[in-house]
mmCIF file of C-alpha atoms in Angstrom:
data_model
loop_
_atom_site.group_PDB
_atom_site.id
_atom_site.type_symbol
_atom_site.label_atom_id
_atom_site.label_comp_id
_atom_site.label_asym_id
_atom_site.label_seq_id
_atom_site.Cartn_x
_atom_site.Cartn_y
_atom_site.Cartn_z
ATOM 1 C CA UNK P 136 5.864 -4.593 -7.287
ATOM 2 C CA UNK P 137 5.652 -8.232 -5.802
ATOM 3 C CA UNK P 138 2.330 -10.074 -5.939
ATOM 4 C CA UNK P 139 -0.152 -9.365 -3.496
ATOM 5 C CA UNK P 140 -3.523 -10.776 -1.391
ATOM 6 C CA UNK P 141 -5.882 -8.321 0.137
ATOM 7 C CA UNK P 142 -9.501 -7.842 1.229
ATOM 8 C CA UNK P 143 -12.098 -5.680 -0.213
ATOM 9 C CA UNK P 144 -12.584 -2.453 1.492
ATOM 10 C CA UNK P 145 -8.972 -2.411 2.678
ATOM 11 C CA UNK P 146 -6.141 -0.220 2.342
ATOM 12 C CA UNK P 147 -2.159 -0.973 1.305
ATOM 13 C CA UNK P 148 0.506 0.252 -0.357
ATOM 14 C CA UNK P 149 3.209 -0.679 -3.709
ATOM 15 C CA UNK P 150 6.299 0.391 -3.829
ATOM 16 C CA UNK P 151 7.705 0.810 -7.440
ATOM 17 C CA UNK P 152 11.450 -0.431 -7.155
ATOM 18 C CA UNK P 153 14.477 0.382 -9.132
ATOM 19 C CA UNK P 154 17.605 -2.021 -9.280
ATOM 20 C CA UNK P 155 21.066 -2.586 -9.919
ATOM 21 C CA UNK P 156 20.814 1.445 -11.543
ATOM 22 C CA UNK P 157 24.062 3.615 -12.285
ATOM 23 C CA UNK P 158 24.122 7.329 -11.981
ATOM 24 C CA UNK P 159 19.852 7.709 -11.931
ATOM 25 C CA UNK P 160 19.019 11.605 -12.390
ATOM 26 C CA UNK P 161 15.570 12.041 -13.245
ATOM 27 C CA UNK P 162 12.956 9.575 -13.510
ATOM 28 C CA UNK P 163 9.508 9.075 -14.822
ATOM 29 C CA UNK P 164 6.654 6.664 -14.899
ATOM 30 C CA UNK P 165 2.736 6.076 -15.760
ATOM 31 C CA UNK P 166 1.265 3.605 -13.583
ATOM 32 C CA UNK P 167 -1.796 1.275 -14.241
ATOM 33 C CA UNK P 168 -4.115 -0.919 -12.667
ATOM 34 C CA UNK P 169 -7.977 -2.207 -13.082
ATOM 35 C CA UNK P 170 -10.223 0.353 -11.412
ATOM 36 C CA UNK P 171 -12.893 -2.326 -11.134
ATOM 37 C CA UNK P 172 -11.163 -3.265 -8.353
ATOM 38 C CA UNK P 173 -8.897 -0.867 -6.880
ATOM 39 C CA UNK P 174 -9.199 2.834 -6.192
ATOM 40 C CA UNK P 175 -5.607 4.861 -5.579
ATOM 41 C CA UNK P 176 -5.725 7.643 -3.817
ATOM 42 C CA UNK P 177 -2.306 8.631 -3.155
ATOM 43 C CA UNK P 178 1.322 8.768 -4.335
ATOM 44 C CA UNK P 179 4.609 9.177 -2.653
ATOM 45 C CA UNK P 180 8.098 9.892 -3.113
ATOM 46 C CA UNK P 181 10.333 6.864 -2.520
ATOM 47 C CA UNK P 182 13.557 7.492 -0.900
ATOM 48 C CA UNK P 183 16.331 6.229 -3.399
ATOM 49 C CA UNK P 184 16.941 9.254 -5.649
ATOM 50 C CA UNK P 185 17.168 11.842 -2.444
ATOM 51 C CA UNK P 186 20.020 9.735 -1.370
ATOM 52 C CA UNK P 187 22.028 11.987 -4.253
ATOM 53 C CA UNK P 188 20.976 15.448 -2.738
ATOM 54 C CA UNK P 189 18.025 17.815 -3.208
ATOM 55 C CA UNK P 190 15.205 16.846 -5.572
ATOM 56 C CA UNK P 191 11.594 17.509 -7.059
ATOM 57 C CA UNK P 192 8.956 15.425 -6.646
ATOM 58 C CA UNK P 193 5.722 15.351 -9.350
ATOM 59 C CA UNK P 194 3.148 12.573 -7.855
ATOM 60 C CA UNK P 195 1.526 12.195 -10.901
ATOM 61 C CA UNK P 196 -2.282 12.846 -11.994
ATOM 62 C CA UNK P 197 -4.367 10.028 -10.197
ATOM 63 C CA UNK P 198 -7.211 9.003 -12.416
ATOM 64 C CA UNK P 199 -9.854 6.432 -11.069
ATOM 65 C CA UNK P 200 -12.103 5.990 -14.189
ATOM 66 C CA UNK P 201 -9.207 4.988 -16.341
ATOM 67 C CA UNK P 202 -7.549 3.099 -13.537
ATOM 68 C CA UNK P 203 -3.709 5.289 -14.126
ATOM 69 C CA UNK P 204 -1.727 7.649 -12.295
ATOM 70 C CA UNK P 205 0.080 9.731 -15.320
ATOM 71 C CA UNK P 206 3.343 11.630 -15.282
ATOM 72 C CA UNK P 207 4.744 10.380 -11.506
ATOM 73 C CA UNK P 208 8.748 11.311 -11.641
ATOM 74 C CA UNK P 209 11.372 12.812 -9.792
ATOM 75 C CA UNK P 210 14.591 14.986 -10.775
ATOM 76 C CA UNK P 211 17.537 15.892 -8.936
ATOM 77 C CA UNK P 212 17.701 19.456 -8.454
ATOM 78 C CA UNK P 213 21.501 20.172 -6.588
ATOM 79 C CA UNK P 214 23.561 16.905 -7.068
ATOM 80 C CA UNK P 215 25.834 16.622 -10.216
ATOM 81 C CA UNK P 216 25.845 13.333 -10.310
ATOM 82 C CA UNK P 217 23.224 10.465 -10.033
ATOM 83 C CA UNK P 218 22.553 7.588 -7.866
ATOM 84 C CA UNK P 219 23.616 4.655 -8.445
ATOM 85 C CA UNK P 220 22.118 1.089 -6.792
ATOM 86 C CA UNK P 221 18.731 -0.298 -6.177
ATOM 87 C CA UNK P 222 15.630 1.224 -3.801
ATOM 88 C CA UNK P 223 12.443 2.348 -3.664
ATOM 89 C CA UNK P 224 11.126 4.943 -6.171
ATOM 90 C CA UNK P 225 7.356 5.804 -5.622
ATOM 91 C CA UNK P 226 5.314 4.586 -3.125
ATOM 92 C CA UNK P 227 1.385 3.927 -4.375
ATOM 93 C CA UNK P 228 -1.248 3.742 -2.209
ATOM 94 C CA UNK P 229 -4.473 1.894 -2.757
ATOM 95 C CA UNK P 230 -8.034 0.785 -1.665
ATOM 96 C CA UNK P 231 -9.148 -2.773 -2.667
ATOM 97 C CA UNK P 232 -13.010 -2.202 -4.166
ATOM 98 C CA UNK P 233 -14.306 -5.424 -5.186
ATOM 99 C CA UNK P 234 -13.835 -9.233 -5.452
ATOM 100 C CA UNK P 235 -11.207 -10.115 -8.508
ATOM 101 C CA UNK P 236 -7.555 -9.246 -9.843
ATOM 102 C CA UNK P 237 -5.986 -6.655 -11.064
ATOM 103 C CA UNK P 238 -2.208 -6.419 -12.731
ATOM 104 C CA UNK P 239 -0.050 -3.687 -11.768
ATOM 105 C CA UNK P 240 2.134 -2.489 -13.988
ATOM 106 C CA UNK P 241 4.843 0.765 -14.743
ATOM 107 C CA UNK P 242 4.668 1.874 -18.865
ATOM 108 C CA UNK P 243 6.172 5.155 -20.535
ATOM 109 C CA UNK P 244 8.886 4.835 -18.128
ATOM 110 C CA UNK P 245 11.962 7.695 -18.203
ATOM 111 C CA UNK P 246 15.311 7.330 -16.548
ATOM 112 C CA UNK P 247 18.106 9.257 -17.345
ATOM 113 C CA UNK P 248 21.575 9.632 -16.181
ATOM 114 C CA UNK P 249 23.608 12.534 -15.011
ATOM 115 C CA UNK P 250 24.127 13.579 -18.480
ATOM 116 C CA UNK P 251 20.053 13.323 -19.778
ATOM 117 C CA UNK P 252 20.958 10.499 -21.625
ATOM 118 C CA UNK P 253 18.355 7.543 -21.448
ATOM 119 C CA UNK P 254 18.981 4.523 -19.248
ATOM 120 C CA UNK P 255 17.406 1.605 -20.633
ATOM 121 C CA UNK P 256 14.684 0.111 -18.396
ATOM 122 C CA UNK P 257 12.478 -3.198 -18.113
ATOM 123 C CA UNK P 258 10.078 -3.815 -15.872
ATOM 124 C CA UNK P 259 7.397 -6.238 -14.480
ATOM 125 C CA UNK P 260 4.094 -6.974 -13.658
ATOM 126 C CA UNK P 261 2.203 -7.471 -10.203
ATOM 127 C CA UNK P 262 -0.947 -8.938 -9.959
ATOM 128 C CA UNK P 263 -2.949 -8.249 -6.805
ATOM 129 C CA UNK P 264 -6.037 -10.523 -5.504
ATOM 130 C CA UNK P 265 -8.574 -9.084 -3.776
ATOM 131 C CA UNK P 266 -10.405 -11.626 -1.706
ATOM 132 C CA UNK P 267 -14.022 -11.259 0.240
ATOM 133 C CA UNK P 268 -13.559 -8.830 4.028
ATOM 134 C CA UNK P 269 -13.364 -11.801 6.758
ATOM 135 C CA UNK P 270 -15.329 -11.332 10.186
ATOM 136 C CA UNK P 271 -12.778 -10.080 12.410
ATOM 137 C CA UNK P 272 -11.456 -12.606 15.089
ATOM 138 C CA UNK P 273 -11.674 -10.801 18.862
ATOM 139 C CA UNK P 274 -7.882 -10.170 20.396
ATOM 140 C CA UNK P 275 -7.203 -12.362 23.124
ATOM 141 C CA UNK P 276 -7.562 -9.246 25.562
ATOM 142 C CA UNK P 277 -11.433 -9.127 24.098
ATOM 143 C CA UNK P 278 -12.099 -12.758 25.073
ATOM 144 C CA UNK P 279 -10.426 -12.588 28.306
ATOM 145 C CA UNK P 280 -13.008 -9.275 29.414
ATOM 146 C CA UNK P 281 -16.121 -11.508 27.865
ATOM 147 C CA UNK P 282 -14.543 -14.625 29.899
ATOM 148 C CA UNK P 283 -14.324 -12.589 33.241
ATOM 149 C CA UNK P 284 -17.555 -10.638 32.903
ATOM 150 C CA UNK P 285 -19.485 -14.406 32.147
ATOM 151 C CA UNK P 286 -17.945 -15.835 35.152
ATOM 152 C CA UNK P 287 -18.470 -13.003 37.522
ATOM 153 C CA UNK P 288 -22.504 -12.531 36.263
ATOM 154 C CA UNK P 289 -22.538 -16.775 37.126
ATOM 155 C CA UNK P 290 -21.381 -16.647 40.437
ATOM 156 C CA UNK P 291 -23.440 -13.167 41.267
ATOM 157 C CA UNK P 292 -26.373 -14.968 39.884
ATOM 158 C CA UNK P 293 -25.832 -18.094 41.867
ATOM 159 C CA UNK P 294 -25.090 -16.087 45.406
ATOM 160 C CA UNK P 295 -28.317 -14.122 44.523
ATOM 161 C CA UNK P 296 -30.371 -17.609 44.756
ATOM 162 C CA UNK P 297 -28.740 -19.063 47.590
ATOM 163 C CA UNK P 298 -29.843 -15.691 49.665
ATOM 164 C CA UNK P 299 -33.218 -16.273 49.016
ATOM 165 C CA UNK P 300 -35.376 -17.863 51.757
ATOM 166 C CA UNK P 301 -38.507 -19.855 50.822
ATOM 167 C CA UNK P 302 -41.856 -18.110 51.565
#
């Protein structure tokens, strides 16, 4: 996954990409990040081995003391040969806990080819920053209703004086 900014308390997703692969079958990952900082909560399929025809999913084993998600893979169950290419394997989803970093990373990965023979893999690290929440700036359409309703309570209260007659 790329490197990434965020705020505490919010949510956002990392895709785990594959490239440049020829004829992917089955593949399998452990995933792990700082859980100081970041909380997952859910894992889904990517969409680049169901290119090649029916398959199983596993999304893993999500464990938030530790700060992994074990065992996340998928197999193709009807095709007889793999896919071949680059896309997007696993999708991770995430909520940002506290101020700091945390690296990202895929170990114990598994691919194999048509034939269950290992395809040799490397991969890379992410870092993700998680910076303080920011006060929300109001949409324009906010400021606008604010704007009107000031204006409209000035002029009210300005007729409301000029109707009054001195005692």
């Amino acid at each position: 996954p790329p490197n990434t900014s965020v705020s505490v308390g919010s949510t956002f997703a990392v895709t785990v990409e594959i490239g440049n692969v020829v004829d992917l079958y089955a593949w399998q990952f452990d995933f792990g990040y700082d859980p100081t900082f970041l909380s997952a909560f859910g894992v889904l399929n990517g969409t680049f081995l169901g290119t090649g025809g029916a398959e199983s999913f596993f999304p893993g084993n999500i464990d938030n003391t530790v700060g992994s998600i074990t065992a996340v893979g998928s197999l193709l169950t009807s095709a007889l040969t793999g896919v071949s290419g680059s896309g997007t394997l696993a999708t991770i989803t995430f909520t940002a806990l506290s101020i700091g970093q945390s690296s990202l990373s895929a170990f114990n990965i598994i691919l194999l080819d048509s034939n269950f023979v290992d395809i040799t893999a490397t991969s890379s690290r992410a870092i993700v920053t998680i910076s303080p929440a920011t006060a929300g700036v109001p949409e324009p359409a906010t400021v606008y209703l604010l704007s009107t309703a000031l204006l409209y309570f000035t002029i009210a209260g300005r007729l409301r004086r000029g109707r009054q007659t001195p005692a």
